[in-house]
Short mmCIF file of C-alpha atoms in Angstrom, two decimals:
data_model
loop_
_atom_site.label_atom_id
_atom_site.label_comp_id
_atom_site.label_asym_id
_atom_site.label_seq_id
_atom_site.Cartn_x
_atom_site.Cartn_y
_atom_site.Cartn_z
CA UNK A 1285 6.18 4.04 -48.34
CA UNK A 1286 4.95 4.77 -44.80
CA UNK A 1287 3.69 1.90 -42.65
CA UNK A 1288 1.55 2.19 -39.59
CA UNK A 1289 2.41 0.24 -36.50
CA UNK A 1290 1.19 0.66 -32.93
CA UNK A 1291 -0.27 4.04 -33.66
CA UNK A 1292 2.97 5.45 -35.09
CA UNK A 1293 4.11 6.05 -38.60
CA UNK A 1294 7.61 5.14 -39.70
CA UNK A 1295 9.49 4.27 -42.85
CA UNK A 1296 10.91 0.93 -43.94
CA UNK A 1297 14.33 2.41 -43.42
CA UNK A 1298 13.41 3.13 -39.80
CA UNK A 1299 12.26 -0.45 -39.37
CA UNK A 1300 15.60 -1.72 -40.58
CA UNK A 1301 17.32 0.39 -37.99
CA UNK A 1302 15.13 -0.82 -35.15
CA UNK A 1303 17.43 -2.23 -32.49
CA UNK A 1304 14.78 -3.69 -30.24
CA UNK A 1305 12.76 -6.79 -30.99
CA UNK A 1306 9.50 -6.57 -32.91
CA UNK A 1307 7.72 -8.10 -29.87
CA UNK A 1308 8.91 -5.35 -27.60
CA UNK A 1309 8.41 -2.66 -30.20
CA UNK A 1310 4.82 -3.76 -30.58
CA UNK A 1311 4.06 -3.60 -26.90
CA UNK A 1312 1.25 -1.08 -26.64
CA UNK A 1313 2.83 2.25 -25.77
CA UNK A 1314 1.37 3.68 -22.62
CA UNK A 1315 -0.84 6.55 -23.60
CA UNK A 1316 -0.58 8.04 -20.18
CA UNK A 1317 3.20 8.01 -19.90
CA UNK A 1318 3.31 11.71 -20.60
CA UNK A 1319 0.74 12.33 -17.87
CA UNK A 1320 2.84 10.33 -15.41
CA UNK A 1321 5.86 12.43 -16.33
CA UNK A 1322 3.81 15.55 -15.75
CA UNK A 1323 2.78 14.35 -12.27
CA UNK A 1324 6.33 13.33 -11.33
CA UNK A 1325 7.64 16.73 -12.36
CA UNK A 1326 5.20 18.70 -10.22
CA UNK A 1327 5.73 19.69 -6.60
CA UNK A 1328 3.21 20.12 -3.78
CA UNK A 1329 0.75 17.72 -5.37
CA UNK A 1330 -1.75 15.81 -3.31
CA UNK A 1331 -1.42 12.43 -4.88
CA UNK A 1332 -4.17 9.90 -4.95
CA UNK A 1333 -2.33 8.13 -7.67
CA UNK A 1334 -0.04 5.91 -5.67
CA UNK A 1335 -0.46 2.13 -5.99
CA UNK A 1336 1.28 1.24 -2.76
CA UNK A 1337 0.54 1.59 0.94
CA UNK A 1338 1.26 4.84 2.68
CA UNK A 1339 2.20 2.92 5.80
CA UNK A 1340 5.81 2.16 6.44
CA UNK A 1341 6.67 -1.51 6.92
CA UNK A 1342 6.02 -2.52 10.56
CA UNK A 1343 9.06 -1.81 12.66
CA UNK A 1344 9.68 -5.34 13.83
CA UNK A 1345 9.78 -6.46 10.21
CA UNK A 1346 12.29 -3.75 9.33
CA UNK A 1347 14.27 -4.65 12.45
CA UNK A 1348 14.53 -8.26 11.30
CA UNK A 1349 15.86 -7.05 7.92
CA UNK A 1350 18.43 -4.90 9.66
CA UNK A 1351 19.38 -7.69 12.00
CA UNK A 1352 19.89 -10.14 9.13
CA UNK A 1353 22.25 -7.67 7.49
CA UNK A 1354 24.12 -7.30 10.77
CA UNK A 1355 24.42 -11.08 10.89
CA UNK A 1356 25.92 -11.10 7.44
CA UNK A 1357 23.02 -12.59 5.51
CA UNK A 1358 23.98 -11.03 2.20
CA UNK A 1359 24.24 -14.09 -0.07
CA UNK A 1360 22.06 -15.74 -2.68
CA UNK A 1361 19.42 -18.08 -1.38
CA UNK A 1362 18.10 -21.30 -2.87
CA UNK A 1363 16.61 -20.55 -6.29
CA UNK A 1364 13.14 -21.33 -4.99
CA UNK A 1365 13.67 -19.16 -1.93
CA UNK A 1366 14.62 -19.78 1.70
CA UNK A 1367 13.02 -23.08 2.73
CA UNK A 1368 11.96 -21.61 6.07
CA UNK A 1369 9.94 -18.95 4.25
CA UNK A 1370 8.37 -21.49 1.92
CA UNK A 1371 7.50 -23.65 4.94
CA UNK A 1372 6.02 -20.64 6.68
CA UNK A 1373 3.85 -19.88 3.66
CA UNK A 1374 2.72 -23.49 3.48
CA UNK A 1375 1.90 -23.50 7.19
CA UNK A 1376 0.01 -20.18 6.91
CA UNK A 1377 -2.13 -21.44 3.99
CA UNK A 1378 -2.74 -24.76 5.68
CA UNK A 1379 -3.83 -23.10 8.90
CA UNK A 1380 -6.05 -20.55 7.23
CA UNK A 1381 -7.55 -22.55 4.35
CA UNK A 1382 -6.86 -26.18 5.21
CA UNK A 1383 -5.08 -26.72 1.88
CA UNK A 1384 -1.58 -28.12 1.75
CA UNK A 1385 1.20 -27.02 -0.59
CA UNK A 1386 4.54 -28.83 -0.62
CA UNK A 1387 7.16 -26.21 0.18
CA UNK A 1388 9.78 -28.15 -1.78
CA UNK A 1389 7.91 -28.55 -5.04
CA UNK A 1390 4.86 -26.36 -5.11
CA UNK A 1391 6.00 -23.01 -3.72
CA UNK A 1392 8.35 -20.50 -5.35
CA UNK A 1393 9.51 -17.18 -3.88
CA UNK A 1394 9.53 -14.46 -6.55
CA UNK A 1395 10.53 -10.84 -6.85
CA UNK A 1396 7.04 -9.54 -6.17
CA UNK A 1397 3.88 -10.75 -7.83
CA UNK A 1398 5.08 -8.97 -10.98
CA UNK A 1399 7.78 -11.58 -11.55
CA UNK A 1400 5.29 -14.38 -10.72
CA UNK A 1401 2.96 -13.10 -13.43
CA UNK A 1402 5.75 -13.07 -16.01
CA UNK A 1403 6.97 -16.54 -15.01
CA UNK A 1404 3.49 -17.97 -15.09
CA UNK A 1405 2.83 -16.79 -18.63
CA UNK A 1406 6.20 -17.92 -19.92
CA UNK A 1407 5.82 -21.30 -18.26
CA UNK A 1408 2.37 -22.16 -19.56
CA UNK A 1409 1.95 -20.49 -22.95
CA UNK A 1410 2.91 -21.81 -26.34
CA UNK A 1411 3.08 -19.28 -29.19
CA UNK A 1412 -0.37 -17.92 -30.11
CA UNK A 1413 -2.24 -19.43 -27.18
CA UNK A 1414 -4.73 -17.25 -25.49
CA UNK A 1415 -5.36 -15.96 -22.01
CA UNK A 1416 -8.62 -14.37 -20.96
CA UNK A 1417 -8.30 -11.16 -19.00
CA UNK A 1418 -11.25 -9.29 -17.47
CA UNK A 1419 -11.12 -5.58 -18.16
CA UNK A 1420 -10.36 -3.30 -16.27
CA UNK A 1421 -7.08 -5.09 -15.59
CA UNK A 1422 -3.81 -4.44 -13.84
CA UNK A 1423 -1.52 -2.78 -16.39
CA UNK A 1424 0.96 -5.62 -16.55
CA UNK A 1425 -1.47 -8.39 -17.46
CA UNK A 1426 -1.61 -7.75 -21.21
CA UNK A 1427 2.13 -7.22 -21.66
CA UNK A 1428 3.20 -10.35 -19.80
CA UNK A 1429 0.94 -12.39 -22.00
CA UNK A 1430 2.21 -10.90 -25.24
CA UNK A 1431 5.86 -11.00 -24.13
CA UNK A 1432 5.37 -14.71 -23.53
CA UNK A 1433 4.17 -15.10 -27.10
CA UNK A 1434 0.52 -15.43 -26.14
CA UNK A 1435 -2.53 -13.45 -27.02
CA UNK A 1436 -4.58 -11.57 -24.47
CA UNK A 1437 -8.38 -11.67 -24.90
CA UNK A 1438 -10.04 -8.97 -22.93
CA UNK A 1439 -13.46 -9.46 -21.37
CA UNK A 1440 -15.07 -6.09 -20.77
CA UNK A 1441 -16.88 -5.45 -17.51
CA UNK A 1442 -18.79 -2.43 -16.40
CA UNK A 1443 -19.98 -0.62 -13.32
CA UNK A 1444 -23.46 -2.12 -13.86
CA UNK A 1445 -22.11 -5.59 -12.95
CA UNK A 1446 -19.73 -4.27 -10.32
CA UNK A 1447 -16.77 -4.56 -12.69
CA UNK A 1448 -16.90 -8.36 -12.35
CA UNK A 1449 -16.48 -10.87 -15.14
CA UNK A 1450 -19.39 -13.27 -15.50
CA UNK A 1451 -19.22 -17.04 -16.01
CA UNK A 1452 -21.19 -16.50 -19.24
CA UNK A 1453 -18.49 -14.21 -20.64
CA UNK A 1454 -15.82 -16.78 -19.85
CA UNK A 1455 -17.94 -19.61 -21.29
CA UNK A 1456 -18.41 -17.68 -24.57
CA UNK A 1457 -14.75 -16.71 -24.89
CA UNK A 1458 -13.37 -20.15 -24.03
CA UNK A 1459 -12.40 -22.57 -26.74
CA UNK A 1460 -9.47 -24.09 -28.59
CA UNK A 1461 -6.20 -22.33 -27.80
CA UNK A 1462 -7.49 -20.59 -24.70
CA UNK A 1463 -5.27 -21.77 -21.91
CA UNK A 1464 -6.79 -19.94 -19.00
CA UNK A 1465 -7.92 -16.79 -17.33
CA UNK A 1466 -5.77 -14.27 -15.57
CA UNK A 1467 -7.38 -12.00 -13.08
CA UNK A 1468 -6.83 -10.22 -9.83
CA UNK A 1469 -9.22 -9.87 -6.91
CA UNK A 1470 -9.64 -7.60 -5.11
CA UNK A 1471 -9.02 -5.74 -8.30
CA UNK A 1472 -6.55 -3.01 -9.05
CA UNK A 1473 -7.97 -0.59 -10.21
CA UNK A 1474 -11.69 -1.08 -9.35
CA UNK A 1475 -11.51 -2.66 -5.85
CA UNK A 1476 -14.10 -5.21 -7.05
CA UNK A 1477 -13.85 -8.62 -5.49
CA UNK A 1478 -15.76 -11.88 -5.74
CA UNK A 1479 -17.82 -13.78 -3.21
CA UNK A 1480 -17.35 -17.48 -2.75
CA UNK A 1481 -20.54 -18.12 -4.71
CA UNK A 1482 -19.38 -15.95 -7.64
CA UNK A 1483 -16.05 -17.74 -7.69
CA UNK A 1484 -17.71 -21.16 -7.64
CA UNK A 1485 -19.69 -20.18 -10.71
CA UNK A 1486 -16.50 -19.10 -12.47
CA UNK A 1487 -14.73 -22.27 -11.38
CA UNK A 1488 -17.49 -24.37 -12.89
CA UNK A 1489 -16.88 -22.86 -16.34
CA UNK A 1490 -13.14 -23.07 -15.92
CA UNK A 1491 -13.41 -26.78 -15.23
CA UNK A 1492 -15.84 -27.28 -18.11
CA UNK A 1493 -13.25 -25.88 -20.53
CA UNK A 1494 -10.26 -27.46 -18.81
CA UNK A 1495 -8.67 -24.08 -18.24
CA UNK A 1496 -6.11 -22.78 -15.82
CA UNK A 1497 -6.65 -19.84 -13.50
CA UNK A 1498 -3.79 -17.50 -12.85
CA UNK A 1499 -5.09 -15.86 -9.74
CA UNK A 1500 -3.47 -12.67 -8.53
CA UNK A 1501 -4.58 -12.31 -4.94
CA UNK A 1502 -2.04 -9.73 -3.73
CA UNK A 1503 -4.81 -7.68 -2.10
CA UNK A 1504 -6.54 -10.62 -0.39
CA UNK A 1505 -6.02 -9.34 3.18
CA UNK A 1506 -7.69 -6.06 2.20
CA UNK A 1507 -11.17 -7.43 1.65
CA UNK A 1508 -13.76 -5.50 3.64
CA UNK A 1509 -17.30 -6.65 3.07
CA UNK A 1510 -16.92 -10.46 3.07
CA UNK A 1511 -14.31 -13.06 3.65
CA UNK A 1512 -11.79 -13.48 0.83
CA UNK A 1513 -11.93 -16.91 -0.82
CA UNK A 1514 -8.78 -18.04 -2.60
CA UNK A 1515 -9.51 -19.73 -5.93
CA UNK A 1516 -7.43 -22.77 -4.99
CA UNK A 1517 -9.73 -23.59 -2.06
CA UNK A 1518 -12.67 -24.37 -4.34
CA UNK A 1519 -13.46 -28.01 -5.09
CA UNK A 1520 -11.20 -29.60 -7.78
CA UNK A 1521 -9.46 -26.28 -8.38
CA UNK A 1522 -6.21 -26.73 -6.52
CA UNK A 1523 -4.47 -28.36 -9.47
CA UNK A 1524 -5.58 -25.82 -12.03
CA UNK A 1525 -4.77 -22.65 -10.10
CA UNK A 1526 -1.54 -20.70 -10.14
CA UNK A 1527 -1.88 -18.67 -6.96
CA UNK A 1528 0.07 -15.44 -6.84
CA UNK A 1529 0.52 -13.50 -3.65
CA UNK A 1530 3.16 -11.50 -1.79
CA UNK A 1531 4.01 -9.14 0.96
CA UNK A 1532 3.90 -5.81 -0.77
CA UNK A 1533 0.34 -4.61 -0.09
CA UNK A 1534 -0.95 -6.31 3.04
CA UNK A 1535 2.28 -5.96 4.97
CA UNK A 1536 3.31 -2.60 3.40
CA UNK A 1537 6.53 -4.12 2.02
CA UNK A 1538 6.56 -2.98 -1.59
CA UNK A 1539 10.27 -2.09 -1.60
CA UNK A 1540 11.29 -5.45 -0.27
CA UNK A 1541 10.04 -7.06 -3.53
CA UNK A 1542 8.88 -10.42 -2.15
CA UNK A 1543 6.10 -12.43 -3.76
CA UNK A 1544 5.33 -16.10 -3.97
CA UNK A 1545 3.62 -18.62 -6.21
CA UNK A 1546 1.75 -21.74 -5.11
CA UNK A 1547 0.59 -24.23 -7.66
CA UNK A 1548 0.83 -27.65 -9.13
CA UNK A 1549 4.41 -29.02 -9.08
CA UNK A 1550 4.73 -29.18 -12.91
CA UNK A 1551 3.82 -25.50 -13.37
CA UNK A 1552 5.79 -24.22 -10.34
CA UNK A 1553 8.70 -26.33 -11.52
CA UNK A 1554 8.48 -24.77 -14.96
CA UNK A 1555 8.37 -21.29 -13.46
CA UNK A 1556 11.35 -22.12 -11.26
CA UNK A 1557 13.35 -23.13 -14.32
CA UNK A 1558 12.91 -19.69 -15.85
CA UNK A 1559 13.42 -17.96 -12.49
CA UNK A 1560 16.74 -19.67 -11.87
CA UNK A 1561 18.20 -18.34 -15.12
CA UNK A 1562 16.68 -14.86 -15.08
CA UNK A 1563 16.42 -13.89 -11.41
CA UNK A 1564 18.44 -16.50 -9.57
CA UNK A 1565 16.62 -15.77 -6.37
CA UNK A 1566 14.64 -13.09 -4.58
CA UNK A 1567 16.70 -10.74 -2.38
CA UNK A 1568 17.70 -12.42 0.88
CA UNK A 1569 17.02 -9.35 3.07
CA UNK A 1570 13.43 -9.23 1.81
CA UNK A 1571 12.97 -12.92 2.40
CA UNK A 1572 14.24 -12.62 5.99
CA UNK A 1573 11.82 -9.77 6.56
CA UNK A 1574 8.96 -11.75 5.02
CA UNK A 1575 9.46 -14.61 7.45
CA UNK A 1576 9.10 -12.19 10.32
CA UNK A 1577 6.05 -10.57 8.68
CA UNK A 1578 4.29 -13.89 8.18
CA UNK A 1579 4.95 -15.04 11.73
CA UNK A 1580 4.35 -11.88 13.71
CA UNK A 1581 2.60 -9.13 11.68
CA UNK A 1582 -1.01 -10.25 11.65
CA UNK A 1583 -1.88 -7.45 14.13
CA UNK A 1584 -0.23 -4.85 11.96
CA UNK A 1585 -2.13 -6.07 8.92
CA UNK A 1586 -5.41 -5.88 10.79
CA UNK A 1587 -4.70 -2.32 11.99
CA UNK A 1588 -3.85 -1.11 8.45
CA UNK A 1589 -6.92 -2.77 7.04
CA UNK A 1590 -9.09 -1.03 9.60
CA UNK A 1591 -7.64 2.34 8.62
CA UNK A 1592 -8.05 1.65 4.88
CA UNK A 1593 -11.67 0.70 5.53
CA UNK A 1594 -12.28 4.00 7.38
CA UNK A 1595 -10.86 5.89 4.41
CA UNK A 1596 -12.79 3.80 1.92
CA UNK A 1597 -16.07 4.69 3.52
CA UNK A 1598 -15.15 8.34 3.63
CA UNK A 1599 -13.82 8.65 0.06
CA UNK A 1600 -16.71 6.81 -1.58
CA UNK A 1601 -19.29 8.77 0.34
CA UNK A 1602 -17.56 12.08 -0.32
CA UNK A 1603 -17.13 11.41 -4.06
CA UNK A 1604 -20.81 10.57 -4.41
CA UNK A 1605 -21.73 13.65 -2.44
CA UNK A 1606 -19.89 15.94 -4.85
CA UNK A 1607 -21.46 14.28 -7.88
CA UNK A 1608 -18.85 11.75 -8.95
CA UNK A 1609 -20.74 8.47 -9.04
CA UNK A 1610 -18.66 5.85 -7.31
CA UNK A 1611 -19.50 2.22 -6.51
CA UNK A 1612 -18.35 0.79 -3.18
CA UNK A 1613 -15.15 -1.11 -3.73
CA UNK A 1614 -15.01 -4.36 -1.77
CA UNK A 1615 -11.24 -4.56 -1.42
CA UNK A 1616 -7.75 -3.20 -2.14
CA UNK A 1617 -7.28 0.55 -1.58
CA UNK A 1618 -8.79 1.98 -4.72
CA UNK A 1619 -11.96 3.76 -5.59
CA UNK A 1620 -13.02 3.93 -9.26
CA UNK A 1621 -15.43 6.81 -9.75
CA UNK A 1622 -16.97 7.99 -12.97
CA UNK A 1623 -16.00 11.33 -14.53
CA UNK A 1624 -18.99 11.25 -16.82
CA UNK A 1625 -20.46 14.31 -15.14
CA UNK A 1626 -17.55 16.44 -16.43
CA UNK A 1627 -17.99 15.39 -20.05
CA UNK A 1628 -14.24 14.90 -20.21
CA UNK A 1629 -12.20 11.87 -21.01
CA UNK A 1630 -10.47 10.24 -18.04
CA UNK A 1631 -7.08 11.55 -19.26
CA UNK A 1632 -8.31 15.12 -19.84
CA UNK A 1633 -9.98 15.13 -16.45
CA UNK A 1634 -6.84 13.87 -14.70
CA UNK A 1635 -4.62 16.37 -16.54
CA UNK A 1636 -6.88 19.36 -15.89
CA UNK A 1637 -7.41 18.44 -12.24
CA UNK A 1638 -3.64 18.17 -11.82
CA UNK A 1639 -2.91 21.47 -13.44
CA UNK A 1640 -5.71 23.43 -11.87
CA UNK A 1641 -6.03 21.87 -8.39
CA UNK A 1642 -2.80 19.93 -7.97
CA UNK A 1643 -4.50 16.63 -7.27
CA UNK A 1644 -3.07 13.56 -9.00
CA UNK A 1645 -4.97 10.40 -9.82
CA UNK A 1646 -4.72 7.76 -12.55
CA UNK A 1647 -6.91 7.99 -15.68
CA UNK A 1648 -9.01 4.87 -16.12
CA UNK A 1649 -7.91 4.42 -19.70
CA UNK A 1650 -4.58 3.07 -18.33
CA UNK A 1651 -6.58 0.00 -17.24
CA UNK A 1652 -8.45 -0.69 -20.46
CA UNK A 1653 -10.58 1.05 -23.06
CA UNK A 1654 -13.78 0.29 -21.19
CA UNK A 1655 -12.62 2.58 -18.37
CA UNK A 1656 -12.54 5.78 -20.37
CA UNK A 1657 -15.06 7.38 -18.11
CA UNK A 1658 -13.42 6.45 -14.82
CA UNK A 1659 -10.42 7.40 -12.77
CA UNK A 1660 -8.55 5.41 -10.15
CA UNK A 1661 -8.27 7.06 -6.76
CA UNK A 1662 -5.94 5.46 -4.29
CA UNK A 1663 -6.97 5.93 -0.70
CA UNK A 1664 -3.56 4.81 0.48
CA UNK A 1665 -3.13 8.39 1.64
CA UNK A 1666 -3.82 10.14 4.93
CA UNK A 1667 -7.38 10.99 5.93
CA UNK A 1668 -6.45 14.68 5.92
CA UNK A 1669 -5.06 14.37 2.37
CA UNK A 1670 -8.21 12.66 1.24
CA UNK A 1671 -10.38 15.41 2.68
CA UNK A 1672 -8.36 18.13 1.08
CA UNK A 1673 -8.27 16.31 -2.24
CA UNK A 1674 -12.06 15.92 -2.24
CA UNK A 1675 -12.45 19.63 -1.51
CA UNK A 1676 -10.22 20.44 -4.48
CA UNK A 1677 -12.04 18.03 -6.78
CA UNK A 1678 -15.30 19.65 -5.74
CA UNK A 1679 -13.81 23.08 -6.56
CA UNK A 1680 -12.79 21.78 -9.95
CA UNK A 1681 -16.26 20.34 -10.68
CA UNK A 1682 -17.93 23.62 -9.70
CA UNK A 1683 -15.82 25.53 -12.13
CA UNK A 1684 -16.84 23.28 -14.95
CA UNK B 1131 20.08 26.02 20.19
CA UNK B 1132 17.38 23.60 19.18
CA UNK B 1133 14.13 25.13 18.30
CA UNK B 1134 11.74 24.55 21.18
CA UNK B 1135 8.64 22.66 20.14
CA UNK B 1136 5.76 24.17 22.04
CA UNK B 1137 2.93 22.14 23.48
CA UNK B 1138 0.48 24.06 21.39
CA UNK B 1139 1.15 26.91 19.05
CA UNK B 1140 1.37 29.37 21.94
CA UNK B 1141 3.07 27.65 24.87
CA UNK B 1142 6.34 26.08 25.83
CA UNK B 1143 6.68 23.58 28.57
CA UNK B 1144 9.53 22.96 31.04
CA UNK B 1145 10.21 20.27 33.59
CA UNK B 1146 11.91 21.79 36.60
CA UNK B 1147 13.85 19.87 39.21
CA UNK B 1148 13.57 21.62 42.54
CA UNK B 1149 15.75 20.86 45.57
CA UNK B 1150 14.27 21.95 48.88
CA UNK B 1151 15.29 22.20 52.52
CA UNK B 1152 12.38 20.52 54.31
CA UNK B 1153 10.75 22.42 57.14
CA UNK B 1154 10.31 21.06 60.61
CA UNK B 1155 7.03 19.19 61.17
CA UNK B 1156 5.54 19.81 57.70
CA UNK B 1157 8.36 18.46 55.55
CA UNK B 1158 7.85 19.39 51.91
CA UNK B 1159 4.09 20.09 51.99
CA UNK B 1160 4.13 23.84 52.75
CA UNK B 1161 6.69 24.69 50.20
CA UNK B 1162 5.05 22.45 47.63
CA UNK B 1163 1.75 24.21 48.22
CA UNK B 1164 3.36 27.60 47.62
CA UNK B 1165 4.81 26.35 44.39
CA UNK B 1166 1.75 24.55 42.95
CA UNK B 1167 -0.45 27.56 43.73
CA UNK B 1168 1.17 29.49 40.88
CA UNK B 1169 -1.04 29.21 37.75
CA UNK B 1170 2.05 28.67 35.66
CA UNK B 1171 2.60 25.36 37.40
CA UNK B 1172 0.64 22.66 35.69
CA UNK B 1173 1.87 19.70 37.68
CA UNK B 1174 3.91 19.20 40.79
CA UNK B 1175 5.29 15.90 42.18
CA UNK B 1176 7.33 14.93 45.23
CA UNK B 1177 9.92 12.38 44.11
CA UNK B 1178 12.46 10.07 45.59
CA UNK B 1179 15.97 10.42 44.22
CA UNK B 1180 18.40 13.25 43.57
CA UNK B 1181 15.96 16.14 43.94
CA UNK B 1182 12.70 16.70 45.73
CA UNK B 1183 10.02 18.24 43.51
CA UNK B 1184 9.36 17.86 39.82
CA UNK B 1185 7.45 20.87 38.64
CA UNK B 1186 5.89 21.17 35.21
CA UNK B 1187 5.60 24.78 34.07
CA UNK B 1188 4.02 26.24 30.98
CA UNK B 1189 4.56 29.67 29.56
CA UNK B 1190 4.13 31.66 26.39
CA UNK B 1191 7.81 31.57 25.60
CA UNK B 1192 11.13 30.37 26.91
CA UNK B 1193 11.68 33.82 28.39
CA UNK B 1194 8.40 33.76 30.28
CA UNK B 1195 9.28 30.41 31.83
CA UNK B 1196 12.83 31.55 32.62
CA UNK B 1197 11.47 34.67 34.29
CA UNK B 1198 9.12 32.62 36.40
CA UNK B 1199 11.96 30.35 37.54
CA UNK B 1200 14.31 33.24 38.26
CA UNK B 1201 11.82 35.63 39.90
CA UNK B 1202 9.47 33.34 41.71
CA UNK B 1203 10.74 29.79 42.10
CA UNK B 1204 14.49 30.12 42.70
CA UNK B 1205 14.10 33.01 45.04
CA UNK B 1206 11.60 31.24 47.22
CA UNK B 1207 12.82 30.55 50.74
CA UNK B 1208 13.84 26.92 51.41
CA UNK B 1209 14.43 26.34 47.62
CA UNK B 1210 18.07 25.43 47.42
CA UNK B 1211 18.50 24.68 43.71
CA UNK B 1212 16.56 24.35 40.44
CA UNK B 1213 17.38 22.72 37.10
CA UNK B 1214 15.12 23.63 34.20
CA UNK B 1215 14.59 21.27 31.21
CA UNK B 1216 12.61 22.64 28.30
CA UNK B 1217 10.54 20.15 26.42
CA UNK B 1218 11.81 20.00 22.83
CA UNK B 1219 9.58 17.34 21.23
CA UNK B 1220 6.71 15.25 22.41
CA UNK B 1221 6.89 11.64 21.31
CA UNK B 1222 4.28 10.07 23.61
CA UNK B 1223 2.03 11.44 26.36
CA UNK B 1224 -0.66 9.81 28.41
CA UNK B 1225 -0.40 6.70 26.24
CA UNK B 1226 -0.81 8.67 23.02
CA UNK B 1227 1.97 8.51 20.50
CA UNK B 1228 2.66 11.75 18.60
CA UNK B 1229 3.90 11.03 15.08
CA UNK B 1230 5.52 13.89 13.25
CA UNK B 1231 4.83 14.17 9.55
CA UNK B 1232 7.44 12.47 7.53
CA UNK B 1233 8.32 13.57 4.08
CA UNK B 1234 6.62 11.48 1.33
CA UNK B 1235 9.00 8.83 0.20
CA UNK B 1236 6.74 7.28 -2.46
CA UNK B 1237 6.61 8.25 -6.11
CA UNK B 1238 3.71 10.55 -6.65
CA UNK B 1239 2.10 8.12 -9.08
CA UNK B 1240 2.39 4.41 -9.73
CA UNK B 1241 0.23 1.56 -10.89
#
């Protein structure tokens, strides 16, 4: 007797032979995996599909990593991360936001924000508890919740409200068993971010329902139109926010894999418990480099931000000019234009554009069902590449 | 031999050290004037140190520059010796850094 599971059909016999856990088996298969494989197998592609900076890590940061290796720093570090790095993070946040975190108990160095997300969910969720996730979402959000035994509840947003979740949506979805909300701002994939006023309205609902906020702020330094406000800086929010950040995006250090978590001691302590058994510690070379970045790379961050902003203005203007409606993203390095004008699904558009014009981008459907008519364009690519890509997209549209 | 990187798509550039026997009363000025009057010479400096003039020459090819040095510069009276250095790659000039395109090291697509 056939059974249907996760969009596939298999037989009881097959189920008995399954060697991976039901939880992993039931992780939603990525519908665009085949598209990714197609992109990775093609040469001479102009890619606007890359979710990482095109800048190389600033030289002095790389030099510190090299120097640390020369000095023989090749060991494990403290589970929570090098104390000097945790102290530097605490000092940075104190100076910038006038909020103190105890580097001994309230800060944990992770292997990128990705690990922090996973740890946060495993630390706070009991089986069946729910986490609210605004959609579009970063692709890992849903899986980290379900892998932790929780249930993700998606709150759909749209271009009409700037792809931002509203306090009303949160209020309506909150209730028994809902532990908190997980969201990232500026957002990957939409570039949407929230003003202080918008965050205060969200915080009010969060407090009303005694929820936690798992706040992924990895793109915070790349906020263009207003000043970024961390969720933990809002009144009475510090003790209900798990703040996730890292060095990958702002400092162009993706390969170093260094993130960090700041939060209440009980939650960070819980996360550290899991981290010590599963990761032991973040790589020492990356941590050494991160100390240098935090102390001396502010100028590099500012220069990269300026260049991203220049590209942002170009790409959004150019896309609108050729007929792809695109809202102005407020942060990160992504534009999220509509492909409605083509009459194609986001996946079909991406596949056809790739095959016909050799331009790669990410279909919106990867970030939630509500994004079926959008694609994510990364402007972490040279100005020349962006110009050429827009010309090719225009050519594609004209042939339609 | 390394491929010469031209200044633009049509020129190569060479820095030429020129040693000179100075003339009575006028020193290096007369001979310098004769040298910098050639249109091939883009810059000309009198230097302290192991040689006298540093001459920057541009030409369409290595051969063009070599011919200029052999036929016009080296054979000039009071020029004792020349040493020609072809410019291979420009890293920085007049405060501007020239970055050469690096191969893409990132995956073509990622979240």
